[in-house]
């Protein structure tokens, strides 16, 4: 920051300080005193410069500028709104650091808007000097003891008390109950606390004390407590100003201006920490030799220089330094000093306040000086008073300049020509020193004439305000607990995943043997992966995923070229008559052939049909049941190749040669297998989920033959349909299942795949709203709409590159009126749901690869899994979570996941190509 250099704060001639020893003294004492005190005068121009320099520092700090370090810290406090007055309940408030060496405990009852006001009960404890300067643990233990002692006097239970911690030192807050002390100020210097979370230190001490169960819910700076405690009804009180032992202010800033916050809306209370202003020397000559001496002799030399010119801890000391100097020069007290004048810290704020108050009368002044052991002449009394006036006036005017900086900032950001605002004031300097406030007011009026400021004194030292923040924090903490309880069933343990893997293995074994099992383990009649010798042009259909596609696949030596077109299958067709559906499919093929100039050609066709089919051969498969939102009539129990051929026959004009029927898992495995011979598993995590793998033929009871392998379509979406997943299924899964077109079926799929995750999230959000945790408990109409929360939102919301504000934008597009807290919770819901899905999928893959390893009697298996599906491909963390789970559950398998590039259509064409090659060979 630019120093208010020599040009701005010019030193006045002859005001360099008191004459050096040995120099001739001015003729009379009064003149010498006046000359000395001129240093404490700050001109209006200087005040304006301070105001604008502080404003500049505030802007730099808000903008996140790190170098050069801004002179003020501008610390976000996580208090987002001024109180509505609706907060209710009993709260304990512990105040540390606001008023010097005293610690205060309060019992505050908030009655909401309707209730009458109950005066807080409080007790003050003096913190011994050795505690203020000793180990941190000792200080916090002392605080916990005071708490217990105070609570012992009240008729309160020992359980469930909620505490607000008024901790008035510069802290980096990262939440309402997380706050790291940056550095001690104001006479405290306990070891081992800087850099630590003071809330945790207090919690630990309360636990060590062990008498009461107290939850430390919020930590609040005294300025914030002062602002928040301002009685509602006097207009918006958006500034809190404290001049006590130290000085500081807070105000409501627009969140979008605060670089460290990821927020673009609303306001946040910022603690300016203006005490450190001018630590870089920005105050130039306004900083006198007395300030320098005071600073050097303080516990924190070089720090909090602005505070040391204003705060109550320092005003008495400044007066003492000036008086001592004047005595040393023989101008006061006949040149005879006293032990009081020689001992630092002997003149307190109270003494200065009394001596500075002309209304107190000369007798009072005499009494104070006598109390201080100072040998007084009548002429001295007047001079001493002038010293006090000069020191205090300067303090009030500097404070006014700083406050004016905040007011200018508010006026600027609110874009108001004239700002009407209430400033809550707190601290002993205001209480004990009425002149301070009047000078402050007068100077503010001069520096910020366009602002109508009303100063509202805080009634109980901010205790009420701290209780209000605590009430809000307690509500948020209760919401968090409800969120955690709601999401707990989604957080699977290692043991649960091991159990899923084991059950899957058992179900696989039973299914292969034809015993009752939720896994059908369907033979696919695919016995080999392509060997590269396949050639020709093939047609392929791909039905059952997000898109229905028709493809032309050209297979040449080591190269496959694909031309494809996407066609839509409207819901009324997917759920209408089977004949209509298959007629539509053939229409699409005809259209494609025409567009590709293939009309009249009868190319071999591979049909990816992504539903459970009991295959009786490569080109014959009985649809067992529809899944994933399809329910076309008269298809279940029918051979789908026959249904397709019938539709072709009805169309008369076309000739098609349907060679192979292929599940999408198989198509994916074949497609990836063309590139990588280790690919012996196919996995789909898209609209639905399923897997296939190469099983030893000898284990497949329903297919004759003992040698070689066959690809098995597990149809694992149905895993658990026999009730075996009951323990894992939550209320929300049950609701999604009940509302689906196939209740009780595809239970595993409904916990994993894209068609259902958004719905699970929607049901959780509805539940949290009904608990009042989300959206302030308001009924949100759009959340009632089924499928409104698409699974693609999970992928978008969970993307690491997205800021929380973008998450909120996505959700707002849906019509969800979120706060930032809401957005964070929605994000956590999405994470819990998608994480469980990925882990369950991983447990399934682990079961498959372990089975392959054991089949082959291998110590270690190296295998690749070909994967496809929108959820797997688009979700930012799904694939790595699947891989992580597989590593955990199948440590003896080295599993590589290969994402299919061209979809299952290519695989279907390759299966067709292999079939044609084999057919040709048998013909030869
Ligand atoms: C594609 C296949 O590769 O993956 C589809 O070609 C398959 O047939 C799909 O069903 C699965 O993904 P989604 O997300 O489209 O259901
Ligand atoms: C000191 C502290 C600050 C506090 C002020 C008033 O400046 O650093 O946090 O608000 O004193 O007590
Ligand atoms: C459904 C189908 C299955 C398919 C999977 C992935 O589970 O029943 O055949 O493989 O979805 O698309």
Coordinates of N, CA, C and O in Angstrom, one line a residue, residues 329-468:
X329 N 11.2 16.9 31.2 CA 11.6 18.2 30.8 C 11.4 19.3 31.8 O 11.5 20.5 31.5
X330 N 10.8 18.9 32.9 CA 10.6 19.9 34.0 C 9.4 20.8 33.8 O 9.2 21.8 34.4
X331 N 8.6 20.4 32.9 CA 7.4 21.2 32.6 C 6.2 20.9 33.5 O 5.4 21.7 33.7
X332 N 6.2 19.7 34.0 CA 5.0 19.3 34.8 C 5.5 18.8 36.2 O 6.6 18.3 36.3
X333 N 4.7 18.9 37.1 CA 4.9 18.3 38.5 C 6.3 18.8 39.0 O 7.0 17.9 39.6
X334 N 6.6 20.0 38.7 CA 7.9 20.5 39.2 C 9.1 19.6 38.8 O 10.1 19.5 39.4
X335 N 8.9 18.9 37.7 CA 10.0 18.0 37.2 C 10.2 16.8 38.1 O 11.1 16.0 37.8
X336 N 9.3 16.6 39.1 CA 9.6 15.4 39.9 C 8.7 14.3 39.4 O 7.4 14.4 39.4
X337 N 9.2 13.2 39.1 CA 8.4 12.1 38.6 C 7.9 11.2 39.7 O 8.1 11.5 40.9
X338 N 7.1 10.2 39.4 CA 6.6 9.4 40.4 C 6.7 7.9 39.9 O 6.8 7.7 38.7
X339 N 6.6 7.0 40.9 CA 6.6 5.6 40.4 C 5.5 5.3 39.4 O 5.8 4.5 38.5
X340 N 4.4 5.9 39.5 CA 3.3 5.7 38.5 C 3.7 6.0 37.1 O 3.6 5.3 36.2
X341 N 4.3 7.2 37.0 CA 4.7 7.7 35.7 C 5.8 6.8 35.1 O 6.0 6.7 33.9
X342 N 6.6 6.1 36.0 CA 7.7 5.3 35.5 C 7.2 3.9 35.2 O 8.0 3.1 34.6
X343 N 6.0 3.5 35.6 CA 5.6 2.1 35.4 C 4.6 2.0 34.3 O 3.5 2.5 34.3
X344 N 5.0 1.3 33.2 CA 4.2 1.1 32.0 C 2.8 0.4 32.5 O 2.8 -0.4 33.3
X345 N 1.8 0.9 31.8 CA 0.5 0.3 32.1 C -0.2 0.9 33.3 O -1.3 0.4 33.7
X346 N 0.4 1.9 34.0 CA -0.2 2.3 35.3 C -1.4 3.2 35.1 O -2.3 3.2 35.9
X347 N -1.4 3.9 34.0 CA -2.6 4.8 33.7 C -3.6 4.0 32.8 O -3.2 3.6 31.8
X348 N -4.8 3.9 33.3 CA -5.8 3.1 32.6 C -6.7 3.9 31.9 O -6.8 5.1 32.1
X349 N -7.5 3.3 31.0 CA -8.5 3.9 30.2 C -9.5 4.7 31.1 O -9.8 5.9 30.8
X350 N -9.8 4.1 32.3 CA -10.8 4.8 33.2 C -10.2 6.1 33.7 O -10.9 7.1 33.8
X351 N -8.9 6.1 34.0 CA -8.3 7.4 34.5 C -8.4 8.4 33.4 O -8.7 9.6 33.6
X352 N -8.0 8.0 32.2 CA -8.0 9.0 31.1 C -9.4 9.5 30.8 O -9.6 10.7 30.7
X353 N -10.4 8.6 30.9 CA -11.7 9.0 30.6 C -12.2 10.1 31.6 O -12.8 11.1 31.3
X354 N -11.8 9.9 32.9 CA -12.2 10.8 33.9 C -11.5 12.1 33.8 O -12.1 13.2 33.9
X355 N -10.2 12.1 33.5 CA -9.4 13.3 33.4 C -9.8 14.1 32.1 O -9.6 15.3 32.1
X356 N -10.2 13.4 31.1 CA -10.6 14.1 29.8 C -12.0 14.7 29.9 O -12.3 15.5 29.0
X357 N -12.7 14.4 30.9 CA -14.1 14.8 30.9 C -14.2 16.1 31.7 O -14.2 16.1 32.9
X358 N -14.4 17.2 31.0 CA -14.4 18.5 31.7 C -15.6 18.6 32.7 O -15.4 19.2 33.7
X359 N -16.6 17.9 32.4 CA -17.8 18.0 33.3 C -17.5 17.3 34.6 O -18.2 17.6 35.6
X360 N -16.5 16.5 34.7 CA -16.2 15.9 36.0 C -15.6 16.9 37.0 O -15.6 16.6 38.2
X361 N -15.1 18.0 36.5 CA -14.7 19.1 37.4 C -13.2 18.8 37.9 O -12.7 17.7 37.8
X362 N -12.7 19.9 38.3 CA -11.2 19.9 38.7 C -11.0 18.9 39.9 O -10.0 18.3 39.9
X363 N -12.0 18.9 40.8 CA -11.8 18.1 42.0 C -11.6 16.6 41.6 O -10.7 15.9 42.2
X364 N -12.4 16.2 40.6 CA -12.3 14.8 40.2 C -10.9 14.5 39.6 O -10.2 13.5 39.9
X365 N -10.5 15.5 38.8 CA -9.2 15.3 38.1 C -8.1 15.3 39.2 O -7.2 14.4 39.1
X366 N -8.2 16.1 40.2 CA -7.2 16.1 41.3 C -7.2 14.7 41.9 O -6.1 14.2 42.2
X367 N -8.4 14.2 42.2 CA -8.5 13.0 42.9 C -7.8 11.9 42.1 O -7.0 11.1 42.7
X368 N -8.0 11.9 40.8 CA -7.4 10.8 39.9 C -5.9 10.9 40.0 O -5.1 9.9 40.2
X369 N -5.4 12.2 39.9 CA -3.9 12.4 39.8 C -3.3 12.0 41.2 O -2.2 11.4 41.2
X370 N -4.0 12.4 42.2 CA -3.5 12.0 43.5 C -3.5 10.5 43.7 O -2.5 9.9 44.2
X371 N -4.6 9.8 43.2 CA -4.6 8.4 43.3 C -3.4 7.8 42.5 O -2.8 6.8 42.9
X372 N -3.0 8.5 41.5 CA -1.9 8.0 40.7 C -0.5 8.4 41.4 O 0.5 8.1 40.9
X373 N -0.6 9.1 42.5 CA 0.6 9.5 43.2 C 1.3 10.6 42.6 O 2.5 10.7 42.7
X374 N 0.6 11.5 41.9 CA 1.3 12.6 41.2 C 1.1 13.9 42.0 O 0.0 14.2 42.4
X375 N 2.2 14.5 42.2 CA 2.3 15.7 43.0 C 1.8 16.9 42.2 O 2.4 17.3 41.3
X376 N 0.6 17.5 42.5 CA -0.1 18.3 41.6 C -0.1 19.8 42.0 O -0.3 20.2 43.1
X377 N 0.1 20.6 40.9 CA -0.1 22.0 41.0 C -1.4 22.3 40.2 O -1.7 21.6 39.3
X378 N -2.1 23.4 40.5 CA -3.3 23.7 39.8 C -3.0 23.9 38.3 O -3.8 23.4 37.5
X379 N -2.0 24.5 38.0 CA -1.7 24.8 36.6 C -1.4 23.4 35.9 O -1.7 23.2 34.7
X380 N -0.8 22.5 36.6 CA -0.6 21.1 36.0 C -1.9 20.5 35.6 O -2.0 19.8 34.6
X381 N -2.9 20.6 36.5 CA -4.1 19.9 36.2 C -4.7 20.2 34.8 O -5.1 19.3 34.1
X382 N -4.6 21.5 34.5 CA -5.1 21.9 33.2 C -4.3 21.2 32.0 O -4.9 20.8 31.1
X383 N -3.0 21.2 32.2 CA -2.1 20.7 31.2 C -2.3 19.2 31.0 O -2.4 18.6 29.9
X384 N -2.5 18.5 32.2 CA -2.7 17.1 32.1 C -4.0 16.8 31.4 O -4.1 15.9 30.5
X385 N -5.0 17.6 31.7 CA -6.3 17.4 31.0 C -6.1 17.6 29.4 O -6.7 16.9 28.6
X386 N -5.3 18.6 29.1 CA -5.1 18.9 27.7 C -4.4 17.6 27.0 O -4.7 17.3 25.9
X387 N -3.5 17.0 27.7 CA -2.8 15.8 27.2 C -3.9 14.7 26.9 O -4.0 14.1 25.8
X388 N -4.8 14.5 27.9 CA -5.8 13.5 27.8 C -6.7 13.8 26.6 O -7.0 13.0 25.8
X389 N -7.1 15.1 26.5 CA -8.0 15.5 25.4 C -7.3 15.2 24.1 O -7.9 14.7 23.1
X390 N -6.0 15.6 24.0 CA -5.4 15.5 22.7 C -5.3 14.0 22.3 O -5.6 13.6 21.1
X391 N -4.9 13.1 23.2 CA -4.8 11.7 22.9 C -6.1 11.1 22.5 O -6.2 10.4 21.5
X392 N -7.2 11.5 23.3 CA -8.5 10.9 23.0 C -9.1 11.4 21.8 O -9.8 10.7 21.0
X393 N -8.9 12.7 21.5 CA -9.5 13.3 20.3 C -8.9 12.7 19.1 O -9.6 12.4 18.1
X394 N -7.6 12.6 19.1 CA -6.9 11.9 18.0 C -7.5 10.5 17.8 O -7.8 10.2 16.6
X395 N -7.7 9.8 18.9 CA -8.2 8.4 18.7 C -9.5 8.4 18.1 O -9.8 7.7 17.1
X396 N -10.4 9.3 18.5 CA -11.8 9.3 18.0 C -11.8 9.8 16.5 O -12.6 9.2 15.7
X397 N -10.9 10.7 16.2 CA -10.9 11.2 14.8 C -10.3 10.1 13.9 O -10.8 10.0 12.8
X398 N -9.3 9.4 14.3 CA -8.8 8.4 13.5 C -9.8 7.3 13.3 O -10.0 6.7 12.2
X399 N -10.5 7.0 14.4 CA -11.5 5.9 14.3 C -12.6 6.4 13.3 O -13.1 5.6 12.5
X400 N -12.9 7.7 13.3 CA -14.0 8.2 12.4 C -13.5 8.1 11.0 O -14.3 7.8 10.1
X401 N -12.2 8.3 10.7 CA -11.7 8.2 9.4 C -11.9 6.8 8.9 O -12.3 6.5 7.7
X402 N -11.6 5.9 9.8 CA -11.7 4.5 9.4 C -13.2 4.1 9.1 O -13.5 3.4 8.2
X403 N -14.0 4.5 10.0 CA -15.5 4.2 9.8 C -16.0 4.9 8.5 O -16.7 4.3 7.8
X404 N -15.5 6.1 8.2 CA -15.9 6.8 7.0 C -15.5 6.0 5.8 O -16.1 5.9 4.8
X405 N -14.3 5.2 5.9 CA -13.9 4.4 4.8 C -14.9 3.3 4.5 O -15.3 3.0 3.4
X406 N -15.4 2.7 5.6 CA -16.4 1.7 5.5 C -17.7 2.2 4.9 O -18.3 1.7 4.0
X407 N -18.1 3.4 5.4 CA -19.3 4.0 4.8 C -19.2 4.3 3.3 O -20.1 4.1 2.6
X408 N -18.0 4.9 2.9 CA -17.8 5.1 1.5 C -17.9 3.8 0.7 O -18.5 3.8 -0.4
X409 N -17.4 2.8 1.3 CA -17.4 1.5 0.6 C -18.9 1.0 0.4 O -19.3 0.6 -0.7
X410 N -19.6 1.1 1.5 CA -21.0 0.7 1.4 C -21.8 1.6 0.4 O -22.6 1.0 -0.3
X411 N -21.5 2.9 0.5 CA -22.2 3.8 -0.4 C -21.9 3.4 -1.9 O -22.8 3.3 -2.7
X412 N -20.6 3.0 -2.1 CA -20.2 2.7 -3.5 C -20.9 1.4 -3.9 O -21.5 1.3 -5.0
X413 N -20.8 0.3 -3.1 CA -21.3 -1.0 -3.5 C -22.8 -1.0 -3.6 O -23.4 -1.7 -4.3
X414 N -23.5 -0.2 -2.7 CA -24.9 -0.2 -2.8 C -25.4 0.8 -3.8 O -26.6 1.0 -4.0
X415 N -24.5 1.5 -4.5 CA -24.8 2.5 -5.5 C -25.8 3.5 -5.0 O -26.8 3.8 -5.7
X416 N -25.6 4.0 -3.8 CA -26.6 5.0 -3.3 C -25.9 6.3 -3.1 O -24.8 6.3 -2.5
X417 N -26.6 7.3 -3.5 CA -26.0 8.7 -3.4 C -25.9 9.1 -1.9 O -25.0 9.6 -1.4
X418 N -27.0 8.8 -1.2 CA -27.0 9.1 0.2 C -27.4 7.8 0.9 O -28.4 7.2 0.6
X419 N -26.6 7.4 1.9 CA -26.7 6.2 2.5 C -27.3 6.4 3.9 O -26.8 7.2 4.7
X420 N -28.4 5.7 4.2 CA -28.9 5.8 5.6 C -28.5 4.5 6.3 O -28.9 3.4 5.8
X421 N -27.8 4.6 7.3 CA -27.3 3.3 7.9 C -27.2 3.4 9.4 O -27.0 4.5 10.0
X422 N -27.4 2.3 10.1 CA -27.2 2.2 11.5 C -25.9 1.5 11.8 O -25.5 0.5 11.2
X423 N -25.1 2.1 12.7 CA -23.8 1.5 13.2 C -24.0 1.1 14.6 O -24.3 2.0 15.5
X424 N -23.8 -0.1 14.9 CA -23.9 -0.6 16.3 C -22.5 -0.4 16.9 O -21.5 -0.7 16.4
X425 N -22.5 0.3 18.1 CA -21.2 0.5 18.7 C -21.1 -0.3 20.0 O -22.1 -0.5 20.7
X426 N -19.9 -0.7 20.3 CA -19.7 -1.5 21.5 C -18.3 -1.2 22.0 O -17.4 -0.8 21.3
X427 N -18.1 -1.5 23.3 CA -16.8 -1.4 23.9 C -16.7 -0.4 25.0 O -17.5 0.6 25.0
X428 N -15.8 -0.6 25.9 CA -15.7 0.3 27.0 C -15.3 1.7 26.7 O -15.7 2.7 27.5
X429 N -14.7 2.0 25.6 CA -14.3 3.4 25.3 C -15.6 4.2 25.1 O -15.7 5.3 25.6
X430 N -16.6 3.6 24.4 CA -17.8 4.3 24.2 C -18.6 4.4 25.6 O -19.2 5.5 25.8
X431 N -18.5 3.3 26.3 CA -19.3 3.4 27.6 C -18.8 4.4 28.6 O -19.5 5.1 29.2
X432 N -17.5 4.4 28.7 CA -16.9 5.2 29.8 C -16.5 6.6 29.3 O -16.1 7.4 30.1
X433 N -16.6 6.8 28.0 CA -16.0 8.1 27.5 C -16.9 8.7 26.5 O -16.7 8.6 25.3
X434 N -17.9 9.4 27.0 CA -18.9 10.0 26.2 C -18.4 10.9 25.1 O -19.0 11.0 24.0
X435 N -17.3 11.6 25.4 CA -16.8 12.6 24.4 C -16.3 11.9 23.2 O -16.3 12.4 22.1
X436 N -15.8 10.6 23.4 CA -15.3 9.9 22.2 C -16.4 9.8 21.1 O -16.1 10.0 20.0
X437 N -17.6 9.4 21.5 CA -18.6 9.2 20.6 C -19.0 10.5 19.9 O -19.2 10.6 18.6
X438 N -19.0 11.6 20.7 CA -19.5 12.9 20.0 C -18.4 13.3 19.0 O -18.7 13.8 17.9
X439 N -17.1 13.2 19.3 CA -16.1 13.6 18.4 C -16.2 12.7 17.1 O -16.1 13.1 16.0
X440 N -16.4 11.4 17.4 CA -16.5 10.4 16.3 C -17.6 10.9 15.3 O -17.4 10.9 14.1
X441 N -18.8 11.1 15.9 CA -19.9 11.5 15.1 C -19.7 12.7 14.3 O -19.9 12.8 13.1
X442 N -19.2 13.7 15.0 CA -18.9 15.0 14.3 C -17.9 14.8 13.1 O -18.1 15.3 12.0
X443 N -16.9 14.0 13.4 CA -15.8 13.8 12.3 C -16.4 13.0 11.2 O -16.1 13.3 10.0
X444 N -17.2 12.0 11.5 CA -17.8 11.2 10.4 C -18.7 12.1 9.6 O -18.7 12.0 8.3
X445 N -19.4 12.9 10.2 CA -20.3 13.8 9.5 C -19.5 14.7 8.5 O -19.9 14.9 7.3
X446 N -18.4 15.1 8.9 CA -17.5 15.9 8.1 C -16.9 15.1 6.9 O -16.8 15.6 5.8
X447 N -16.5 13.9 7.2 CA -15.8 13.0 6.2 C -16.8 12.3 5.3 O -16.4 12.0 4.2
X448 N -18.0 12.0 5.8 CA -18.9 11.3 4.9 C -20.3 12.1 5.0 O -21.2 11.5 5.5
X449 N -20.3 13.3 4.5 CA -21.5 14.1 4.7 C -22.8 13.5 4.1 O -23.9 13.8 4.5
X450 N -22.6 12.7 3.0 CA -23.8 12.2 2.4 C -24.4 11.0 3.1 O -25.4 10.5 2.7
X451 N -23.8 10.5 4.2 CA -24.3 9.4 4.9 C -25.1 9.8 6.1 O -24.6 10.5 7.0
X452 N -26.3 9.3 6.2 CA -27.1 9.5 7.5 C -26.8 8.4 8.4 O -27.3 7.3 8.2
X453 N -26.0 8.6 9.4 CA -25.6 7.5 10.3 C -26.3 7.6 11.6 O -26.2 8.6 12.3
X454 N -26.9 6.5 12.1 CA -27.3 6.5 13.5 C -26.5 5.5 14.2 O -26.3 4.4 13.8
X455 N -26.0 6.0 15.4 CA -25.1 5.1 16.2 C -26.0 4.5 17.3 O -26.7 5.2 18.0
X456 N -26.0 3.2 17.3 CA -26.8 2.4 18.3 C -25.9 1.7 19.3 O -25.2 0.8 18.8
X457 N -25.9 2.1 20.5 CA -25.1 1.4 21.5 C -25.5 0.0 21.7 O -26.7 -0.3 21.8
X458 N -24.6 -1.0 21.8 CA -25.0 -2.3 22.0 C -25.3 -2.4 23.5 O -24.7 -1.8 24.4
X459 N -26.4 -3.2 23.8 CA -26.9 -3.3 25.1 C -26.1 -4.1 26.1 O -25.8 -3.8 27.2
X460 N -25.7 -5.3 25.6 CA -25.0 -6.2 26.6 C -23.7 -6.7 26.0 O -23.4 -7.9 26.0
X461 N -22.9 -5.8 25.5 CA -21.6 -6.1 25.0 C -21.6 -7.1 23.9 O -20.7 -7.9 23.7
X462 N -22.7 -7.1 23.1 CA -22.8 -8.0 22.0 C -23.2 -9.5 22.3 O -23.3 -10.3 21.4
X463 N -23.4 -9.7 23.6 CA -23.8 -11.1 23.9 C -25.0 -11.6 23.2 O -25.1 -12.8 22.7
X464 N -26.0 -10.7 23.1 CA -27.2 -11.1 22.4 C -26.9 -11.5 20.9 O -27.5 -12.4 20.4
X465 N -26.1 -10.7 20.3 CA -25.7 -10.9 18.9 C -25.0 -12.2 18.7 O -25.2 -13.0 17.8
X466 N -24.1 -12.5 19.7 CA -23.4 -13.8 19.6 C -24.4 -14.9 19.7 O -24.3 -15.9 19.0
X467 N -25.3 -14.7 20.6 CA -26.4 -15.8 20.8 C -27.2 -16.0 19.5 O -27.5 -17.1 19.2
X468 N -27.4 -14.9 18.8 CA -28.2 -15.0 17.6 C -27.4 -15.8 16.5 O -27.9 -16.6 15.8

